[in-house]
Short mmCIF file of C-alpha atoms and ligand atoms in Angstrom, two decimals:
data_model
loop_
_atom_site.label_atom_id
_atom_site.label_comp_id
_atom_site.label_asym_id
_atom_site.label_seq_id
_atom_site.Cartn_x
_atom_site.Cartn_y
_atom_site.Cartn_z
CA MET P 98 57.27 27.86 -5.23
CA LEU P 99 61.05 26.42 -6.87
CA ALA P 100 60.00 23.00 -7.06
CA ASN P 101 63.50 22.31 -5.72
CA THR P 102 62.99 23.48 -2.31
CA VAL P 103 60.26 21.07 -2.09
CA PRO P 104 61.55 18.26 -0.84
CA ALA P 105 61.19 14.72 -2.65
CA ASN P 106 57.35 12.98 -0.97
CA THR P 107 55.87 15.79 0.58
CA VAL P 108 53.40 15.76 -1.86
CA SER P 109 52.15 11.94 -0.94
CA ALA P 110 49.43 9.70 -2.28
CA ASN P 111 47.31 10.55 0.65
CA THR P 112 47.00 14.69 0.02
CA VAL P 113 44.29 13.90 -2.24
CA PRO P 114 40.87 12.65 -0.76
CA ALA P 115 41.21 8.39 -2.07
CA ASN P 116 38.90 8.36 -5.71
CA THR P 117 36.38 5.98 -5.17
CA VAL P 118 38.37 4.38 -8.10
CA PRO P 119 39.19 0.24 -6.53
CA ALA P 120 43.15 -1.27 -5.92
CA THR P 121 44.19 -3.55 -8.50
CA PRO P 122 45.27 -6.58 -7.32
CA LEU P 123 48.17 -7.14 -6.97
CA LEU P 124 50.18 -8.84 -10.09
CA ASP P 125 50.16 -12.52 -11.80
CA PRO P 126 47.37 -13.17 -13.04
CA MET P 127 48.00 -9.76 -14.52
CA PRO P 128 45.18 -7.40 -13.22
CA ALA P 129 42.23 -6.81 -16.18
CA ALA P 130 43.20 -2.95 -17.87
CA PRO P 131 42.00 0.11 -15.31
CA VAL P 132 38.54 0.86 -16.92
CA ALA P 133 38.12 4.87 -17.77
CA PRO P 134 36.68 6.35 -15.51
CA SER P 135 33.34 7.65 -17.04
CA LEU P 136 33.89 11.90 -18.93
CA ALA P 137 31.37 12.99 -16.38
CA ALA P 138 32.73 11.30 -13.23
CA ALA P 139 36.23 12.28 -15.05
CA GLN P 140 34.79 16.43 -14.55
CA ARG P 141 33.37 16.13 -11.42
CA ARG P 142 36.13 15.27 -10.50
CA SER P 143 37.34 18.22 -12.00
CA ALA P 144 35.14 20.61 -9.91
CA ASP P 145 36.01 18.63 -6.54
CA LEU P 146 39.48 19.06 -7.39
CA GLU P 147 39.63 23.17 -8.06
CA ALA P 148 37.67 23.61 -5.08
CA ALA P 149 40.84 21.33 -3.15
CA ILE P 150 43.24 23.78 -6.06
CA ARG P 151 41.55 27.21 -4.35
CA ALA P 152 41.79 25.61 -0.87
CA ASP P 153 45.90 24.62 -0.62
CA PRO P 154 47.40 25.31 -3.51
CA GLY P 155 50.10 23.88 -1.42
CA ARG P 156 49.89 20.67 -1.79
CA PHE P 157 49.51 19.77 -5.41
CA ARG P 158 52.66 19.42 -8.03
CA VAL P 159 51.65 19.45 -11.91
CA LEU P 160 53.52 17.16 -14.25
CA THR P 161 51.02 18.39 -17.86
CA GLY P 162 53.88 19.07 -21.18
CA ASP P 163 53.72 19.20 -24.94
CA ARG P 164 55.23 17.45 -27.67
CA PRO P 165 57.78 20.32 -30.13
CA THR P 166 56.53 19.98 -32.53
CA GLY P 167 56.70 22.91 -34.14
CA ARG P 168 54.94 26.60 -33.18
CA LEU P 169 51.79 27.19 -30.40
CA HIS P 170 48.89 28.56 -31.48
CA VAL P 171 45.25 29.47 -30.52
CA GLY P 172 44.32 25.99 -29.77
CA HIS P 173 46.95 25.43 -26.98
CA LEU P 174 46.58 29.30 -26.15
CA PHE P 175 42.79 29.03 -24.94
CA GLY P 176 43.25 25.07 -24.25
CA THR P 177 45.89 24.99 -22.07
CA LEU P 178 48.80 27.07 -21.23
CA LEU P 179 46.65 29.81 -19.84
CA ASN P 180 45.19 26.95 -17.64
CA ARG P 181 48.34 26.48 -16.15
CA VAL P 182 49.93 30.47 -15.89
CA ARG P 183 46.37 30.28 -13.55
CA LEU P 184 47.46 27.50 -11.89
CA GLN P 185 50.89 28.90 -11.95
CA ARG P 186 49.78 32.48 -9.83
CA LEU P 187 47.30 30.06 -7.79
CA GLY P 188 50.31 29.34 -5.90
CA VAL P 189 50.43 24.92 -7.85
CA ASP P 190 54.44 23.70 -8.17
CA VAL P 191 54.64 23.84 -11.69
CA MET P 192 56.85 21.24 -13.40
CA VAL P 193 56.56 21.45 -18.14
CA LEU P 194 57.65 18.33 -18.74
CA VAL P 195 59.04 19.22 -23.11
CA ALA P 196 59.00 15.94 -24.30
CA ASP P 197 61.01 15.64 -26.95
CA TYR P 198 61.03 11.97 -26.83
CA GLN P 199 57.80 11.73 -28.05
CA THR P 200 59.11 13.25 -31.70
CA ILE P 201 61.33 10.47 -32.75
CA THR P 202 58.50 7.89 -33.12
CA ASP P 203 57.40 10.57 -35.91
CA ARG P 204 59.89 12.26 -37.78
CA ASP P 205 62.99 11.03 -39.89
CA SER P 206 65.48 13.18 -39.09
CA PRO P 207 64.71 15.36 -36.14
CA ASP P 208 67.49 18.38 -37.18
CA THR P 209 64.89 20.88 -36.41
CA LEU P 210 64.63 19.86 -32.34
CA PRO P 211 66.50 22.88 -30.88
CA THR P 212 64.89 25.32 -32.75
CA ASP P 213 61.69 24.16 -32.14
CA VAL P 214 62.33 23.15 -28.41
CA LEU P 215 64.23 26.42 -28.10
CA GLY P 216 60.29 27.89 -29.60
CA LEU P 217 58.01 26.24 -27.06
CA ILE P 218 60.54 27.79 -24.41
CA ALA P 219 59.43 31.38 -26.05
CA ASP P 220 56.27 30.52 -26.45
CA TYR P 221 55.35 29.13 -22.88
CA LEU P 222 57.67 32.71 -21.71
CA ALA P 223 54.87 34.51 -23.70
CA ALA P 224 52.32 32.69 -21.92
CA GLY P 225 53.29 33.85 -18.91
CA LEU P 226 54.83 31.04 -17.61
CA ASP P 227 57.86 32.32 -15.11
CA PRO P 228 60.96 29.97 -14.94
CA ASP P 229 60.96 31.47 -11.40
CA ARG P 230 58.18 29.77 -10.35
CA CYS P 231 57.43 26.80 -12.57
CA THR P 232 60.07 24.17 -13.55
CA ILE P 233 60.75 23.85 -17.30
CA PHE P 234 63.02 21.00 -18.70
CA ALA P 235 62.74 18.12 -21.71
CA HIS P 236 63.18 14.80 -20.42
CA SER P 237 65.21 13.34 -23.05
CA GLN P 238 67.72 14.88 -20.09
CA ILE P 239 66.56 13.28 -16.77
CA ALA P 240 68.52 10.53 -16.85
CA SER P 241 67.13 9.42 -13.49
CA LEU P 242 63.30 9.80 -14.77
CA ASN P 243 64.33 7.59 -18.29
CA GLN P 244 65.41 4.79 -15.98
CA LEU P 245 62.00 4.13 -14.05
CA MET P 246 60.49 3.31 -17.03
CA LEU P 247 62.07 -0.17 -16.38
CA PRO P 248 60.82 -1.22 -13.37
CA PHE P 249 57.14 0.48 -14.63
CA LEU P 250 57.23 -1.44 -17.91
CA SER P 251 57.12 -4.87 -15.23
CA LEU P 252 53.43 -3.50 -14.16
CA VAL P 253 51.54 -2.75 -17.13
CA SER P 254 50.28 -6.40 -19.80
CA VAL P 255 51.37 -6.08 -23.53
CA ALA P 256 47.42 -6.81 -23.83
CA GLU P 257 46.53 -3.27 -21.75
CA LEU P 258 48.65 -1.39 -24.07
CA SER P 259 47.31 -2.31 -26.84
CA ARG P 260 43.45 -1.69 -25.44
CA ASN P 261 44.58 2.42 -26.11
CA PRO P 262 42.17 4.09 -27.76
CA THR P 263 45.32 7.54 -27.64
CA VAL P 264 48.52 5.57 -28.72
CA LYS P 265 46.20 3.95 -31.03
CA ASP P 266 45.27 8.20 -33.18
CA GLU P 267 48.64 9.33 -32.46
CA SER P 268 50.61 7.23 -34.56
CA THR P 269 50.38 9.12 -37.22
CA SER P 270 52.92 7.49 -39.59
CA ALA P 271 51.91 5.02 -41.96
CA GLY P 272 54.09 2.13 -40.83
CA PRO P 273 54.26 -0.09 -37.73
CA MET P 274 53.96 1.22 -34.95
CA SER P 275 57.63 1.57 -33.17
CA ALA P 276 57.61 -0.74 -29.67
CA LEU P 277 58.86 2.77 -27.65
CA MET P 278 55.41 4.26 -29.61
CA PHE P 279 53.29 1.48 -28.30
CA SER P 280 55.20 1.82 -24.62
CA TYR P 281 54.95 6.11 -23.97
CA PRO P 282 51.73 5.85 -21.33
CA VAL P 283 54.41 3.82 -19.43
CA HIS P 284 57.14 6.72 -20.09
CA GLN P 285 54.37 9.30 -19.92
CA ALA P 286 53.83 7.46 -15.82
CA ALA P 287 57.88 7.72 -14.95
CA ASP P 288 57.10 11.13 -16.86
CA ILE P 289 54.74 12.08 -13.81
CA LEU P 290 55.58 9.83 -11.31
CA PHE P 291 59.14 11.04 -11.16
CA CYS P 292 58.35 14.09 -9.74
CA GLN P 293 55.52 12.58 -7.50
CA ALA P 294 52.72 15.11 -9.42
CA ASN P 295 49.38 14.59 -7.92
CA LEU P 296 47.36 16.83 -10.70
CA VAL P 297 47.53 16.48 -14.90
CA PRO P 298 45.92 18.84 -16.46
CA VAL P 299 45.04 17.04 -19.01
CA GLY P 300 42.58 17.58 -22.65
CA GLN P 301 40.21 14.23 -22.78
CA ASP P 302 41.76 11.57 -25.31
CA GLN P 303 44.65 11.58 -23.22
CA LEU P 304 42.62 10.53 -19.79
CA PRO P 305 43.35 5.91 -21.19
CA HIS P 306 47.06 7.81 -21.01
CA VAL P 307 46.77 8.41 -17.39
CA GLU P 308 44.85 6.27 -16.18
CA VAL P 309 48.53 3.73 -17.55
CA THR P 310 50.21 6.29 -14.45
CA ARG P 311 47.28 5.26 -11.47
CA ALA P 312 47.69 1.93 -12.07
CA ILE P 313 51.54 1.54 -11.96
CA ALA P 314 51.47 4.17 -9.27
CA ARG P 315 49.21 1.44 -7.77
CA ARG P 316 50.47 -1.83 -8.93
CA PHE P 317 54.66 0.11 -7.57
CA ASN P 318 53.01 0.75 -4.02
CA GLU P 319 50.90 -2.36 -3.44
CA ARG P 320 54.50 -5.26 -4.49
CA TYR P 321 57.40 -2.28 -3.29
CA ALA P 322 55.70 -0.56 -0.50
CA PRO P 323 53.02 -2.04 0.68
CA GLY P 324 50.88 -0.47 3.75
CA ARG P 325 52.68 2.82 2.99
CA PRO P 326 52.13 3.34 -0.43
CA TYR P 327 55.17 5.23 -1.87
CA PHE P 328 54.19 7.14 -5.24
CA PRO P 329 50.37 9.62 -5.37
CA VAL P 330 47.98 8.31 -7.63
CA PRO P 331 47.60 11.59 -9.31
CA ASP P 332 44.41 12.66 -10.74
CA SER P 333 43.95 13.99 -14.15
CA LEU P 334 42.53 17.89 -14.01
CA LEU P 335 39.60 18.52 -17.36
CA SER P 336 40.26 22.43 -18.15
CA GLY P 337 36.36 23.71 -19.11
CA ALA P 338 38.35 25.48 -22.21
CA PRO P 339 36.46 25.09 -24.89
CA LEU P 340 37.15 22.99 -28.67
CA LEU P 341 38.81 25.35 -30.70
CA LEU P 342 38.66 24.17 -34.75
CA GLY P 343 41.58 25.21 -36.91
CA VAL P 344 40.36 27.21 -39.03
CA ASP P 345 39.39 24.54 -42.25
CA GLY P 346 36.76 23.45 -39.69
CA GLY P 347 39.08 20.15 -39.00
CA LYS P 348 41.18 18.97 -35.55
CA MET P 349 43.53 22.71 -35.15
CA SER P 350 46.54 21.30 -35.70
CA LYS P 351 50.29 22.09 -36.19
CA SER P 352 50.63 19.35 -38.67
CA ARG P 353 47.64 20.56 -40.61
CA ARG P 354 48.23 24.32 -42.04
CA ASN P 355 45.22 25.42 -40.40
CA ALA P 356 46.36 27.25 -36.90
CA ILE P 357 46.79 30.89 -36.06
CA ALA P 358 50.63 29.97 -34.08
CA LEU P 359 51.40 32.14 -31.16
CA ALA P 360 54.23 33.16 -33.17
CA ALA P 361 52.57 34.42 -36.62
CA SER P 362 52.97 38.00 -37.07
CA GLU P 363 49.53 40.30 -37.80
CA ASP P 364 49.67 39.60 -41.85
CA GLU P 365 49.61 36.27 -41.41
CA THR P 366 47.01 35.59 -38.88
CA ALA P 367 44.16 38.00 -40.59
CA ARG P 368 45.46 36.25 -44.45
CA LEU P 369 44.51 33.16 -41.96
CA ILE P 370 41.25 34.08 -41.34
CA ARG P 371 40.60 35.86 -44.31
CA GLY P 372 40.77 32.09 -45.52
CA ALA P 373 38.12 29.98 -42.92
CA ARG P 374 35.93 28.20 -43.74
CA THR P 375 32.72 29.45 -42.98
CA ASP P 376 28.80 28.80 -44.23
CA ASP P 377 27.06 30.64 -46.67
CA GLU P 378 23.62 32.27 -43.97
CA ARG P 379 24.30 35.42 -43.81
CA VAL P 380 22.49 36.46 -39.91
CA ILE P 381 26.17 35.85 -37.63
CA SER P 382 25.46 33.29 -33.99
CA TYR P 383 26.60 30.52 -32.10
CA GLN P 384 25.25 27.67 -33.46
CA PRO P 385 28.74 24.41 -32.62
CA ASP P 386 26.34 21.72 -33.71
CA ARG P 387 24.54 23.58 -36.63
CA ARG P 388 27.42 25.29 -37.80
CA PRO P 389 30.55 24.93 -36.39
CA GLU P 390 33.25 26.69 -38.53
CA VAL P 391 30.57 30.29 -38.07
CA SER P 392 30.67 28.97 -34.15
CA ASN P 393 34.46 28.35 -33.95
CA LEU P 394 35.34 31.92 -34.62
CA VAL P 395 32.94 32.81 -32.74
CA LEU P 396 34.28 32.19 -29.99
CA LEU P 397 37.99 33.34 -31.23
CA ALA P 398 36.59 36.28 -30.79
CA ALA P 399 34.33 35.24 -27.35
CA LEU P 400 37.90 33.98 -25.99
CA CYS P 401 39.64 37.40 -27.22
CA LEU P 402 36.87 39.61 -25.96
CA ASP P 403 36.23 38.39 -22.67
CA GLN P 404 32.33 38.06 -23.40
CA PRO P 405 30.61 35.22 -24.01
CA PRO P 406 29.64 33.43 -27.91
CA ALA P 407 26.07 34.56 -28.36
CA GLU P 408 26.65 38.42 -27.41
CA VAL P 409 29.50 38.52 -29.75
CA ALA P 410 27.38 37.24 -32.55
CA ALA P 411 24.50 39.14 -31.66
CA GLY P 412 27.21 42.46 -31.87
CA ILE P 413 27.31 41.14 -35.44
CA GLY P 414 24.37 40.02 -36.58
CA ASP P 415 23.57 40.66 -40.79
CA GLY P 416 27.43 42.11 -40.92
CA GLY P 417 27.96 38.18 -42.32
CA ALA P 418 31.24 36.62 -42.71
CA ALA P 419 33.23 39.33 -43.58
CA ALA P 420 31.92 40.93 -40.56
CA LEU P 421 32.93 38.33 -37.96
CA LYS P 422 35.95 37.99 -39.90
CA ARG P 423 37.52 41.35 -39.44
CA LEU P 424 35.45 41.62 -35.43
CA LEU P 425 38.41 38.39 -35.59
CA THR P 426 41.25 39.31 -36.18
CA GLU P 427 40.94 42.77 -34.76
CA ALA P 428 40.64 40.97 -31.28
CA LEU P 429 43.05 37.96 -32.12
CA ASN P 430 45.88 41.11 -32.96
CA GLU P 431 45.27 42.93 -30.20
CA ARG P 432 44.74 40.52 -27.87
CA LEU P 433 47.94 38.85 -28.55
CA ARG P 434 49.97 41.74 -29.64
CA PRO P 435 52.15 42.11 -25.91
CA LEU P 436 52.43 38.52 -25.44
CA ARG P 437 54.11 38.50 -29.79
CA ALA P 438 56.16 41.35 -29.13
CA ARG P 439 58.31 39.35 -25.82
CA ARG P 440 58.14 36.09 -27.18
CA ARG P 441 60.18 37.96 -29.74
CA GLU P 442 62.72 39.39 -27.22
CA LEU P 443 62.82 36.18 -26.22
CA ALA P 444 63.20 34.83 -29.38
CA ALA P 445 66.20 37.21 -30.13
CA ASP P 446 68.32 35.92 -27.39
CA PRO P 447 68.51 31.56 -27.27
CA GLY P 448 70.66 31.94 -24.25
CA TYR P 449 68.18 32.99 -22.23
CA LEU P 450 66.00 29.69 -23.34
CA ARG P 451 68.94 27.24 -22.88
CA GLN P 452 69.87 28.77 -19.26
CA VAL P 453 65.95 28.06 -18.59
CA LEU P 454 66.08 24.68 -20.30
CA ALA P 455 68.90 24.11 -18.26
CA THR P 456 68.73 25.66 -14.97
CA GLY P 457 64.88 23.76 -14.67
CA ASN P 458 66.41 20.45 -16.21
CA GLN P 459 68.19 20.96 -13.10
CA ARG P 460 65.96 20.75 -10.76
CA ALA P 461 64.23 17.81 -12.24
CA ARG P 462 67.48 16.05 -12.26
CA ASP P 463 67.88 16.35 -8.32
CA ILE P 464 63.51 15.62 -8.08
CA ALA P 465 64.63 12.68 -10.68
CA ASP P 466 67.70 10.85 -8.32
CA ARG P 467 65.82 11.13 -5.18
CA THR P 468 63.17 9.20 -7.22
CA LEU P 469 64.97 6.41 -8.04
CA ALA P 470 67.18 6.34 -5.62
CA ASP P 471 63.88 6.11 -2.83
CA VAL P 472 62.36 2.88 -6.38
CA GLN P 473 65.58 1.22 -5.73
CA SER P 474 66.02 1.31 -1.71
CA LEU P 475 61.90 0.48 -1.94
CA MET P 476 62.52 -3.35 -4.93
CA HIS P 477 65.56 -4.10 -2.77
CA THR P 478 67.86 -3.86 -5.88
CA LYS P 479 70.77 -1.45 -3.94
CA TYR P 480 73.79 -2.80 -3.28
N1 LIG F 78 52.09 12.96 -24.98
C1 LIG F 78 51.24 14.48 -24.59
C2 LIG F 78 51.34 15.42 -25.47
O1 LIG F 78 50.59 14.82 -27.50
C3 LIG F 78 53.14 15.34 -23.76
C4 LIG F 78 53.40 14.00 -22.87
C5 LIG F 78 54.58 13.31 -22.61
C6 LIG F 78 52.34 14.78 -21.94
N2 LIG F 78 54.80 13.29 -20.74
C7 LIG F 78 53.16 14.24 -20.90
C8 LIG F 78 51.75 15.53 -21.04
C9 LIG F 78 53.24 13.65 -19.52
C10 LIG F 78 51.32 14.94 -19.24
C11 LIG F 78 51.75 14.34 -18.92
O2 LIG F 78 51.10 15.82 -25.46
#
């Protein structure tokens, strides 16, 4: 379904069974920070949501996205990209955000942004996102989306933003935190609410951000649309995907050179895997807690081969780390071959990638303009 065929606000606050989190009292005095639901509760809720999606995918609009800071890697593919493609194929309306405003706080000169943005779109399309069925847009290009940030800022306190653990983690620069970085969770609320998204597929680290969005939606509704909630209170959708580590055993990250990029060549892939950290035990086993590095390589091979990790490990047995690495290199290069071929074609046609983005931006703009007009009516700022 095309995003612009969905009239604004068809996804209402009541399309998803109400969560058990009680409504936050109105402002003044500032309400206490929203309490992040426990991980277990979020996981249970995600399982219920999966059932609701299968029953009626048309009720859901998903908003999710990435910072354009470099090539996406296999962690993104198995962690989020394939999940987006799955939701798209189920018939969910998927909005994919290129979060370019979230790159300007940790880089001095974002002169690689145009290339990074087109590269990100190439990664998306190569992974299977279909521009005829989903909307890919860059939030810097959607003026009305950004204007929502002003009223939203009035709905949260400095104290509750200060407590957000993810903002602290995300602040990588050594210097003082900028006010923009500090207010990212509010900007993300604009990213999510401008299109009345009711489902936000995220990793665990983003749960506190979605909690801020939920608080803003509730407080806006209570203050400006009492009795007739305007914004849906969106749910996080935790993916069941396992967390992949980098080849050094640390967190896989675009910036740490420990990630296998989707765009990497087969040789580059082989080289990275050859240098991957393992341990001294001869027999290969899948024991993530005891042998994180070896188990991570087994897991990646298992994802590529679509087999249980324990089975993959048993198949290698006493072949040792060398056999594991050979198997993984072959499985990963084979798994990525069609995706990489498609990515090369896409990367060779930047005009097409720009056109995909322009079309997505226009759809997002139409939706954002309608939302801002509604918000201005509700706030009595229309003259
Ligand atoms: N912060 C997210 C990241 O680092 C990107 C992002 C920006 C996002 N706005 C969002 C994700 C809204 C989900 C919803 O990857």
